Coordinates of C-alpha atoms in Angstrom, one line a residue:
D1 CA 90.8 114.7 144.1
L2 CA 93.7 115.2 146.4
F3 CA 93.5 115.3 150.2
V4 CA 96.5 116.1 152.4
A5 CA 96.7 116.4 156.2
N6 CA 100.0 117.4 157.8
Y7 CA 101.0 117.6 161.5
N8 CA 104.1 119.3 163.0
G9 CA 104.7 119.1 166.7
V10 CA 107.4 120.2 169.2
L11 CA 107.8 117.4 171.8
S12 CA 110.7 119.1 173.6
A13 CA 113.3 121.7 173.1
N14 CA 115.3 119.4 170.8
L15 CA 112.7 116.8 169.6
F16 CA 110.3 117.5 166.8
V17 CA 107.7 115.3 165.0
E18 CA 106.1 115.5 161.6
A19 CA 103.4 113.3 160.2
Q20 CA 101.4 113.4 157.0
F21 CA 98.6 111.5 155.3
S22 CA 97.7 112.0 151.7
Q23 CA 95.3 110.4 149.3
K24 CA 94.7 110.9 145.6
T25 CA 91.8 109.6 143.5
Q26 CA 92.1 110.1 139.8
G27 CA 89.8 108.6 137.1
F28 CA 89.3 108.6 133.4
R29 CA 85.7 108.7 132.2
G30 CA 84.2 109.2 128.7
T31 CA 87.7 109.3 127.1
G32 CA 87.8 107.9 123.6
G33 CA 85.4 106.5 121.1
T34 CA 82.1 104.7 121.6
S35 CA 81.4 103.0 118.2
T36 CA 82.1 99.3 117.8
D37 CA 82.0 99.4 114.0
I38 CA 85.4 98.4 112.7
H39 CA 85.2 101.2 110.1
D40 CA 85.3 103.7 113.1
S41 CA 88.7 102.5 114.2
P42 CA 91.6 104.9 114.6
F43 CA 94.4 104.9 112.0
M44 CA 98.0 105.6 112.8
S45 CA 100.1 106.9 110.0
L46 CA 103.4 105.2 109.1
G47 CA 105.1 108.3 107.8
L48 CA 105.9 106.8 104.4
T49 CA 103.9 109.2 102.3
G50 CA 104.6 112.5 103.9
L51 CA 102.4 112.6 107.1
P52 CA 104.7 112.2 110.1
A53 CA 104.6 108.7 111.6
G54 CA 102.3 108.4 114.6
R55 CA 99.7 110.9 113.6
H56 CA 96.3 109.4 114.1
F57 CA 93.1 110.0 112.1
N58 CA 89.6 108.7 111.3
A59 CA 88.4 108.1 114.9
P60 CA 89.1 108.9 118.5
Y61 CA 91.8 106.9 120.2
F62 CA 90.9 104.9 123.5
D63 CA 87.6 103.6 124.6
S64 CA 84.9 105.5 126.5
N65 CA 83.5 102.1 127.7
D66 CA 86.7 101.2 129.7
P67 CA 87.0 103.5 132.8
E68 CA 90.3 103.7 134.5
D69 CA 91.4 104.6 138.1
R70 CA 94.9 105.6 139.2
N71 CA 94.8 106.2 142.9
N72 CA 97.4 106.4 145.7
R73 CA 97.6 106.7 149.4
Q74 CA 100.6 107.8 151.6
Y75 CA 101.4 107.6 155.3
T76 CA 104.6 109.2 156.5
A77 CA 106.1 110.3 159.8
S78 CA 109.5 111.5 161.0
L79 CA 111.3 112.5 164.2
S80 CA 114.0 115.2 164.3
Y81 CA 116.4 115.3 167.2
F82 CA 119.1 117.9 167.8
L83 CA 122.1 116.7 169.8
S84 CA 125.0 118.8 170.9
T85 CA 128.1 117.2 172.3
G86 CA 131.5 118.5 173.3
S87 CA 134.1 116.8 171.2
M88 CA 131.8 115.3 168.6
G89 CA 130.1 118.5 167.6
R90 CA 126.4 119.0 166.8
H91 CA 124.0 116.5 165.2
D92 CA 120.7 117.2 163.4
L93 CA 119.3 113.7 163.4
K94 CA 116.2 112.6 161.5
F95 CA 114.5 109.2 161.4
G96 CA 111.4 108.5 159.4
G97 CA 109.3 106.0 157.4
E98 CA 106.7 106.0 154.6
Q99 CA 104.1 103.6 153.4
F100 CA 103.0 104.4 149.8
T101 CA 100.4 102.4 148.0
S102 CA 99.3 103.0 144.4
W103 CA 96.6 101.1 142.7
R104 CA 95.5 101.1 139.1
T105 CA 92.3 99.7 137.8
G106 CA 91.3 99.3 134.1
G107 CA 92.2 97.5 130.9
N108 CA 93.6 100.5 129.0
S109 CA 91.5 99.8 125.9
Q110 CA 93.1 101.5 122.9
S111 CA 90.0 101.6 120.7
S112 CA 86.3 101.2 121.2
T113 CA 86.2 98.9 118.2
G114 CA 89.1 96.8 119.5
F115 CA 91.2 97.6 116.5
V116 CA 93.8 100.1 115.6
F117 CA 94.9 100.3 111.9
F118 CA 98.4 101.3 110.8
G119 CA 98.5 102.9 107.4
D120 CA 99.0 106.2 105.6
P121 CA 96.3 108.6 104.3
L122 CA 96.1 109.4 100.6
M123 CA 98.4 112.3 99.8
S124 CA 98.6 114.9 97.0
G125 CA 101.2 117.6 96.7
G126 CA 102.5 116.8 100.2
S127 CA 99.1 117.3 101.8
P128 CA 96.4 114.7 102.8
V129 CA 93.4 114.4 100.5
I130 CA 90.1 115.0 102.2
D131 CA 86.9 113.2 101.2
G132 CA 83.4 114.6 100.9
N133 CA 82.8 114.2 104.6
G134 CA 85.9 116.1 105.6
R135 CA 87.8 112.9 106.5
L136 CA 91.2 111.7 105.5
I137 CA 91.3 108.8 103.1
P138 CA 93.2 105.7 104.3
T139 CA 95.3 103.7 101.8
F140 CA 95.8 99.9 102.0
V141 CA 99.2 98.7 100.7
P142 CA 99.9 94.9 100.9
G143 CA 102.9 94.1 103.2
Q144 CA 102.9 97.6 104.6
N145 CA 99.5 98.1 106.4
R146 CA 98.8 96.3 109.6
I147 CA 96.3 96.0 112.4
T148 CA 96.6 95.6 116.2
N149 CA 93.6 93.8 117.7
W150 CA 93.4 95.0 121.3
I151 CA 91.7 92.6 123.8
P152 CA 91.6 94.4 127.2
V153 CA 90.5 92.9 130.5
R154 CA 88.3 95.6 132.0
G155 CA 88.4 96.0 135.7
A156 CA 91.8 94.4 136.2
Q157 CA 93.6 95.8 139.2
I158 CA 97.0 95.9 140.8
D159 CA 98.2 97.5 144.1
L160 CA 101.9 98.4 144.4
H161 CA 103.3 98.9 147.9
T162 CA 106.5 100.7 148.8
L163 CA 107.6 100.6 152.4
S164 CA 110.6 102.7 153.3
F165 CA 112.6 103.8 156.3
Y166 CA 115.4 106.4 156.4
A167 CA 117.9 108.0 158.7
N168 CA 119.9 111.1 158.2
D169 CA 122.5 113.0 160.2
R170 CA 123.6 116.5 159.5
W171 CA 126.8 116.5 161.6
T172 CA 128.7 119.7 162.3
L173 CA 132.0 118.4 163.7
N174 CA 133.5 121.8 164.1
E175 CA 133.8 125.1 162.2
H176 CA 135.9 123.4 159.5
V177 CA 134.1 120.1 158.8
N178 CA 130.4 119.2 158.2
F179 CA 129.0 115.8 157.2
N180 CA 125.7 114.8 155.8
L181 CA 125.2 111.0 156.3
G182 CA 122.0 109.3 155.2
V183 CA 120.6 105.9 154.2
R184 CA 117.2 104.8 152.9
Y185 CA 115.7 101.3 152.7
E186 CA 112.8 100.5 150.4
R187 CA 110.8 97.3 149.9
H188 CA 108.4 96.9 147.0
T189 CA 105.6 94.4 146.9
A190 CA 102.4 94.0 144.9
D191 CA 98.9 92.6 144.9
T192 CA 96.8 91.8 141.9
T193 CA 93.2 90.8 141.3
Q194 CA 94.1 88.4 138.5
A195 CA 94.6 84.9 139.9
G196 CA 97.8 83.0 139.3
I197 CA 99.9 86.1 138.8
V198 CA 103.3 86.1 140.5
T199 CA 104.3 89.7 141.2
P200 CA 107.9 90.5 142.1
S201 CA 109.1 91.9 145.4
S202 CA 112.3 93.7 145.8
N203 CA 114.5 95.5 148.3
V204 CA 117.0 98.3 147.9
V205 CA 119.3 100.3 150.1
V206 CA 120.4 103.7 148.9
P207 CA 123.1 105.8 150.6
R208 CA 123.5 109.6 150.7
L209 CA 127.0 110.9 151.8
G210 CA 128.3 114.4 151.8
I211 CA 131.2 116.4 153.3
S212 CA 131.9 120.1 153.5
F213 CA 135.3 121.5 154.4
D214 CA 136.0 125.1 155.3
P215 CA 139.8 125.5 155.7
K216 CA 139.6 128.9 157.6
G217 CA 136.3 128.3 159.2
D218 CA 135.0 131.7 158.1
G219 CA 133.1 130.7 154.9
Q220 CA 135.6 132.5 152.6
F221 CA 136.5 129.3 150.8
V222 CA 134.5 126.0 151.0
L223 CA 135.1 122.5 149.4
Q224 CA 132.3 120.0 149.1
A225 CA 131.8 116.5 147.9
S226 CA 128.8 114.1 147.8
Y227 CA 127.9 110.6 146.7
A228 CA 124.3 109.4 146.3
V229 CA 122.3 106.6 144.8
Y230 CA 118.8 107.3 143.6
A231 CA 116.3 104.5 143.3
G232 CA 113.5 104.7 140.7
K233 CA 109.8 104.1 141.3
A234 CA 108.2 100.7 141.2
S235 CA 106.1 101.7 138.2
E236 CA 102.8 100.0 137.3
T237 CA 103.8 100.1 133.7
Q238 CA 106.7 97.7 134.4
F239 CA 106.0 95.9 137.6
A240 CA 102.5 95.0 136.2
D241 CA 103.6 93.9 132.8
N242 CA 102.7 90.3 133.4
T243 CA 99.1 91.4 134.2
N244 CA 96.3 92.9 132.2
V245 CA 96.2 96.0 134.3
G246 CA 96.8 98.8 131.8
T247 CA 98.3 96.2 129.4
P248 CA 95.7 94.7 127.0
N249 CA 96.2 91.5 125.2
Q250 CA 97.1 92.2 121.6
V251 CA 97.4 90.4 118.3
N252 CA 99.3 92.1 115.4
L253 CA 98.3 91.3 111.8
R254 CA 99.9 92.2 108.5
Y255 CA 97.8 93.1 105.4
N256 CA 98.1 90.7 102.4
G257 CA 96.1 92.7 99.9
P258 CA 94.6 93.7 97.5
A259 CA 95.6 97.4 97.3
G260 CA 93.0 100.0 97.6
Q261 CA 91.9 103.2 99.4
G262 CA 89.0 104.7 101.3
L263 CA 86.7 103.8 104.2
G264 CA 84.5 102.1 101.6
F265 CA 87.2 99.7 100.5
A266 CA 85.8 96.5 101.9
P267 CA 88.9 94.2 101.6
G268 CA 90.8 96.5 103.9
F269 CA 88.4 95.7 106.8
V270 CA 88.2 92.0 106.3
L271 CA 90.4 90.2 108.9
N272 CA 90.8 87.2 106.6
N273 CA 93.0 89.4 104.4
Y274 CA 95.5 89.8 107.2
T275 CA 98.0 87.4 108.7
V276 CA 99.0 87.2 112.3
F277 CA 102.7 87.9 112.8
N278 CA 103.0 88.8 116.5
G279 CA 101.2 89.2 119.7
S280 CA 101.4 89.7 123.5
F281 CA 99.2 88.1 126.2
P282 CA 100.7 89.2 129.5
L283 CA 99.3 86.2 131.4
A284 CA 100.6 83.8 128.9
N285 CA 103.8 85.0 127.3
V286 CA 105.2 87.8 129.5
A287 CA 107.1 87.0 132.6
L288 CA 108.8 89.2 135.2
H289 CA 112.1 88.2 136.7
T290 CA 111.5 87.1 140.3
G291 CA 114.4 89.3 141.5
L292 CA 113.2 92.4 139.6
E293 CA 114.6 95.6 141.1
T294 CA 113.9 99.3 140.5
P295 CA 116.4 101.2 138.3
S296 CA 119.1 103.2 140.0
T297 CA 121.3 106.2 139.3
R298 CA 124.6 106.8 141.0
E299 CA 125.9 110.4 141.3
Y300 CA 129.1 112.0 142.5
T301 CA 129.6 115.7 142.9
F302 CA 132.6 117.8 143.7
Q303 CA 132.2 121.5 144.5
A304 CA 134.4 124.5 145.3
G305 CA 133.1 127.9 146.3
S306 CA 134.5 131.2 147.4
R307 CA 133.2 134.6 148.5
L308 CA 134.1 137.6 146.3
G309 CA 134.7 140.1 149.1
Q310 CA 131.4 141.1 150.7
R311 CA 129.5 141.6 147.5
G312 CA 129.5 138.3 145.7
E313 CA 130.3 134.6 145.4
I314 CA 131.5 132.1 142.8
K315 CA 131.1 128.3 142.8
A316 CA 132.2 125.4 140.5
I317 CA 130.4 122.1 140.5
Y318 CA 131.5 118.8 138.8
T319 CA 128.8 116.2 138.4
N320 CA 129.2 112.5 137.4
R321 CA 126.1 110.5 136.9
R322 CA 125.6 106.9 135.8
T323 CA 122.4 104.8 135.4
S324 CA 122.3 101.1 136.0
N325 CA 119.8 98.3 136.6
L326 CA 117.4 99.5 134.0
L327 CA 114.3 97.4 133.2
D328 CA 114.0 96.0 129.7
D329 CA 112.2 93.1 127.9
F330 CA 114.2 90.2 126.4
I331 CA 112.7 88.2 123.6
T332 CA 115.2 85.5 122.7
L333 CA 115.1 81.9 121.4
D334 CA 116.1 80.7 124.8
N335 CA 112.9 82.2 126.3
G336 CA 110.8 80.0 124.0
R337 CA 107.3 80.5 122.7
T338 CA 103.7 80.0 123.8
T339 CA 100.5 79.0 121.9
V340 CA 97.7 81.2 123.3
T341 CA 94.2 79.8 123.6
E342 CA 91.5 81.8 125.4
G343 CA 87.7 81.3 125.4
G344 CA 88.0 78.4 123.0
R345 CA 89.8 80.6 120.4
T346 CA 93.4 79.9 119.4
F347 CA 95.1 83.2 118.7
G348 CA 98.4 81.8 117.6
T349 CA 101.9 81.0 118.8
F350 CA 103.9 84.0 120.1
D351 CA 107.4 84.6 121.4
N352 CA 107.8 84.9 125.2
A353 CA 109.2 88.1 126.8
L354 CA 111.1 88.3 130.0
I355 CA 111.2 91.6 131.9
T356 CA 114.5 91.9 133.8
N357 CA 117.2 94.2 135.0
T358 CA 120.0 94.9 132.7
D359 CA 123.0 97.2 132.2
I360 CA 123.2 96.9 128.4
P361 CA 121.1 100.1 127.9
F362 CA 123.1 102.9 129.5
R363 CA 123.2 106.6 130.0
N364 CA 126.3 108.5 131.2
Y365 CA 126.5 112.2 132.2
D366 CA 129.5 114.4 133.1
A367 CA 129.3 118.2 133.4
L368 CA 131.0 121.2 135.0
Q369 CA 129.0 124.1 136.2
F370 CA 130.0 127.6 137.2
Q371 CA 127.7 129.9 139.2
T372 CA 128.5 133.5 140.3
S373 CA 126.6 136.5 141.6
Y374 CA 128.0 140.0 142.3
R375 CA 126.6 143.3 143.4
M376 CA 128.7 146.1 141.9
S377 CA 126.9 148.8 143.9
D378 CA 123.7 149.4 145.7
N379 CA 122.0 149.8 142.3
W380 CA 123.9 147.4 140.0
S381 CA 123.8 143.6 140.4
M382 CA 124.5 140.6 138.2
W383 CA 124.5 136.8 138.2
A384 CA 125.6 134.1 135.7
H385 CA 125.4 130.4 135.3
Y386 CA 127.5 128.4 132.8
T387 CA 127.2 124.6 132.2
H388 CA 129.6 122.6 130.1
Q389 CA 128.6 119.0 129.4
F390 CA 131.6 116.8 128.8
N391 CA 129.3 113.9 127.8
N392 CA 125.7 113.1 127.9
E393 CA 125.7 109.8 126.0
G394 CA 124.2 106.4 125.9
N395 CA 122.5 103.9 123.6
F396 CA 119.0 104.4 125.0
E397 CA 117.1 107.7 124.9
G398 CA 114.5 106.5 127.5
K399 CA 110.8 107.1 127.9
A400 CA 108.7 109.1 125.5
A401 CA 106.2 111.8 126.4
N402 CA 103.3 110.3 128.4
Q403 CA 104.8 106.8 127.9
P404 CA 106.8 106.1 131.1
G405 CA 108.6 102.8 131.3
N406 CA 109.1 102.3 127.5
Y407 CA 111.3 99.4 126.6
S408 CA 113.9 99.3 123.9
I409 CA 114.7 96.7 121.3
I410 CA 117.9 95.9 123.2
G411 CA 117.7 92.3 124.1
D412 CA 114.9 91.5 121.6
R413 CA 115.7 89.0 118.8
P414 CA 119.5 89.7 118.8
E415 CA 119.9 87.6 115.7
I416 CA 118.2 90.2 113.5
Y417 CA 119.4 93.4 115.2
S418 CA 122.9 95.0 115.2
P419 CA 124.0 97.4 118.0
Q420 CA 125.6 99.7 115.4
R421 CA 122.5 99.9 113.2
H422 CA 119.6 99.7 115.7
Y423 CA 120.8 101.1 119.1
P424 CA 124.2 102.8 118.6
S425 CA 126.0 104.6 121.3
G426 CA 126.6 108.3 121.1
R427 CA 125.3 111.7 122.2
L428 CA 121.8 111.7 123.5
A429 CA 119.2 114.2 122.3
Q430 CA 119.7 116.2 125.5
F431 CA 123.4 116.7 124.9
Q432 CA 124.3 120.4 124.9
A433 CA 128.0 121.2 125.2
H434 CA 127.5 124.8 126.4
K435 CA 124.6 126.6 128.2
V436 CA 124.8 130.1 129.5
R437 CA 122.4 132.3 131.5
A438 CA 123.5 135.7 132.6
A439 CA 121.5 138.6 133.9
M440 CA 122.1 142.2 135.1
N441 CA 119.7 144.4 137.0
Y442 CA 119.8 148.2 137.7
D443 CA 117.6 149.7 140.4
L444 CA 116.8 153.5 140.4
H445 CA 115.1 154.8 143.5
M446 CA 113.4 158.2 142.9
G447 CA 111.8 158.9 146.2
G448 CA 108.2 159.9 145.9
A449 CA 108.4 159.4 142.2
G450 CA 108.7 155.7 142.7
A451 CA 111.3 153.0 141.8
L452 CA 112.5 151.8 138.4
N453 CA 114.2 148.4 137.7
L454 CA 115.8 147.5 134.4
G455 CA 116.8 144.0 133.8
V456 CA 118.5 142.2 130.9
L457 CA 118.8 138.4 130.5
Y458 CA 121.2 136.7 128.0
R459 CA 120.5 133.1 127.0
Y460 CA 123.0 131.0 125.0
D461 CA 122.3 127.4 124.1
S462 CA 124.8 125.5 122.0
P463 CA 123.3 123.1 119.4
L464 CA 121.3 120.1 120.4
T465 CA 121.9 116.8 118.6
F466 CA 120.0 114.5 116.3
S467 CA 120.7 111.1 114.7
Y468 CA 120.5 110.1 111.0
S469 CA 117.8 107.4 111.2
S470 CA 114.8 106.1 109.3
G471 CA 111.7 104.6 110.8
N472 CA 109.4 102.0 109.4
V473 CA 112.2 100.3 107.3
P474 CA 111.0 96.7 106.3
L475 CA 113.0 93.7 107.4
T476 CA 115.4 92.3 104.8
T477 CA 115.5 88.8 103.5
Q478 CA 118.7 88.1 105.5
Q479 CA 117.0 89.3 108.7
R480 CA 114.0 87.1 108.1
A481 CA 116.3 84.1 107.5
L482 CA 118.2 84.8 110.7
G483 CA 115.0 85.1 112.7
A484 CA 113.4 82.0 111.3
G485 CA 113.4 80.4 114.7
Y486 CA 111.0 83.0 116.2
A487 CA 107.2 82.6 116.2
G488 CA 106.9 86.1 114.8
L489 CA 109.0 89.0 113.6
P490 CA 108.3 92.7 113.5
T491 CA 107.3 94.1 110.2
T492 CA 109.5 97.3 110.4
Q493 CA 112.5 98.7 112.2
T494 CA 114.2 102.0 112.9
L495 CA 117.6 102.1 111.2
F496 CA 120.6 104.3 112.1
Y497 CA 123.2 105.3 109.6
R498 CA 125.8 106.9 111.9
H499 CA 126.6 107.1 115.6
R500 CA 123.8 108.4 117.7
G501 CA 123.7 112.2 118.0
I502 CA 126.2 112.9 115.3
G503 CA 124.2 115.6 113.7
T504 CA 123.6 119.1 115.2
F505 CA 121.1 121.9 114.9
E506 CA 122.1 125.5 115.3
S507 CA 122.9 127.4 118.5
Q508 CA 120.8 130.2 119.8
S509 CA 121.8 133.5 121.4
L510 CA 118.9 135.5 122.8
F511 CA 118.4 138.7 124.8
D512 CA 115.4 139.5 127.0
F513 CA 114.7 142.8 128.6
A514 CA 112.4 143.7 131.5
L515 CA 111.3 147.1 132.8
N516 CA 109.5 147.5 136.2
Y517 CA 108.2 150.8 137.5
D518 CA 106.2 151.2 140.7
I519 CA 105.1 154.4 142.5
P520 CA 104.0 154.8 146.2
V521 CA 100.4 156.1 146.4
W522 CA 99.3 155.6 150.0
K523 CA 101.1 153.7 152.7
T524 CA 102.0 150.3 151.2
V525 CA 99.8 150.7 148.1
R526 CA 102.2 150.8 145.2
P527 CA 100.7 150.4 141.7
Y528 CA 103.2 149.0 139.2
F529 CA 103.9 148.7 135.5
K530 CA 105.9 145.9 134.0
F531 CA 107.1 145.6 130.4
D532 CA 108.9 142.5 129.1
L533 CA 110.6 142.2 125.7
R534 CA 111.6 138.6 124.9
N535 CA 114.0 137.6 122.1
A536 CA 114.5 141.3 121.6
F537 CA 116.5 141.0 118.3
N538 CA 114.2 138.4 116.9
A539 CA 116.9 135.8 116.4
Q540 CA 115.6 132.9 114.4
P541 CA 118.3 130.1 114.2
L542 CA 117.3 126.6 113.3
I543 CA 117.3 125.0 116.7
G544 CA 115.4 122.1 115.0
F545 CA 114.5 121.1 111.5
D546 CA 113.1 118.3 109.4
R547 CA 115.4 115.2 109.7
T548 CA 113.7 112.8 107.3
V549 CA 116.0 110.5 105.5
T550 CA 115.1 107.3 103.6
P551 CA 117.3 104.2 102.9
N552 CA 119.3 104.2 99.7
N553 CA 118.4 100.7 98.5
N554 CA 120.6 101.1 95.5
G555 CA 123.8 101.7 97.5
P556 CA 126.0 99.4 99.6
K557 CA 124.5 97.1 102.3
D558 CA 125.8 95.6 105.5
E559 CA 125.8 91.9 106.6
L560 CA 122.1 92.1 107.4
G561 CA 121.3 93.4 103.9
L562 CA 120.5 96.9 105.3
P563 CA 121.4 100.0 103.3
T564 CA 124.3 101.9 104.8
E565 CA 123.6 105.1 102.9
F566 CA 120.6 107.4 103.0
I567 CA 118.8 109.9 100.8
K568 CA 117.7 113.2 102.4
G569 CA 114.0 114.1 102.2
P570 CA 112.9 117.1 100.3
N571 CA 112.4 119.2 103.4
F572 CA 115.6 118.0 105.2
G573 CA 117.2 120.9 107.0
K574 CA 114.1 123.1 106.8
N575 CA 111.9 124.4 109.6
T576 CA 108.6 122.6 109.2
V577 CA 107.1 123.2 112.7
L578 CA 107.0 126.2 115.0
T579 CA 109.4 124.7 117.5
D580 CA 112.2 124.6 114.9
N581 CA 112.9 128.2 115.7
P582 CA 112.9 130.2 119.0
V583 CA 109.7 132.0 119.9
A584 CA 109.7 135.1 117.8
R585 CA 110.1 138.5 119.4
E586 CA 107.2 139.2 121.7
F587 CA 106.3 141.9 124.3

């Protein structure tokens, strides 16, 4: 449920006020499984036998017995004042503040049984085998399968508060020069229901500066520049990482054997056949740096625009964007380890994790954009946008869908990871050197017979990028030896063979057409007909394809014992899902 109340008032001829209150209540109920039988646990595929990694089967994910709430409340108000002076021009001043509180309640149980299994289903001819009950058949492979035992704290709650104040001045000095000067201050604090938790508080000041220069003062030619810093949100998924709010305790176990298959294979569901190798207990072995700050992005823009007579305009924009102060977890020997005992049960000894700000993961963006529009006549008009990315690179792709605040392996167990093999720099998945959108419209007015509009849109997208990498690669003997000082090591890793984003898909060049016809019937009543034809020529380039590669264990290896060469999968370069091609021609 969302409730919003807004007030706007005129206090005087040049003083205005605006205030707003909003409140959102959002809950999750009846989401997930209900059975507590371990055989009714969800399975996550590893991707080693043909089913893509991360596909889940056998049982619903999440737990219907663990309700969650994600609510927020906002108070905000501002004053606008218009000031006109003689020598100092005109000022559009605005001052305001905001109090924003979000609170989250719930343990985020991942399974009603408390367990999630990681293993592949039985495959035959590239397809999963189905048992007599219509279910996939799990396989149990020693050293490959694993379990995560989730231990949530139901009812855990955290409140995050963001108090901010801002001031902005749109200053028109004269007919040649305009400024936009702004600053915003934010303070982040938190409260939690879990005793003994130290939640961080942080302060940030972000500026916004802009200037516009019109040499002639007639709008014919205008130069603009801006500088801004954008502060990220204090997210519950990061600022609450040392609590059990949305972060269940977890113990990770590796399967020792014997090999088998099926839900009736008893050894696969006996915990004594598994060995604990890792775990996370936020109250015990996860800490947040006391000076934790929100991430920030710094951006410069330079713009130049001109009118094209009285019928059009053209504009060029250069953008330079850099991220900094990202949040990541650091698991190092210096951070130590903790033996976790709760409720009389000793779960094991686990490595400590420290959540802190860092500039090691980075993302850089530089692009030049051109925009133009022109009306050739009363009937003909056109517009076009072109963007050229000089670079869109980094060593960290960022959050996944529905998983904000994901951390990377950067900073984790640096002895066993290599920047070149595990988080290389290069072009990110969003890199696109060229992007064009151009449209033309023709209007035909036929009096009492109505009006006809014909439009054509051209879309060009240069290839997106991909990386040559393999997931779920086991750790080598060398890596295990180098990581001997840790309480536990991951069982698998994602391995890169080249620079990030070195591979490319195909470009796409598409045409769309639209026809609109309306006819006056009576006064303002104008029935209309609209016909759209998208991807008119049914272009089907491979804008994506299967990128499965596996390590060539018989080839050369690096100093960590990791293969440096790969073998392409049988479907590599083929379209295996609908999104590997543009949407087919449709009308």
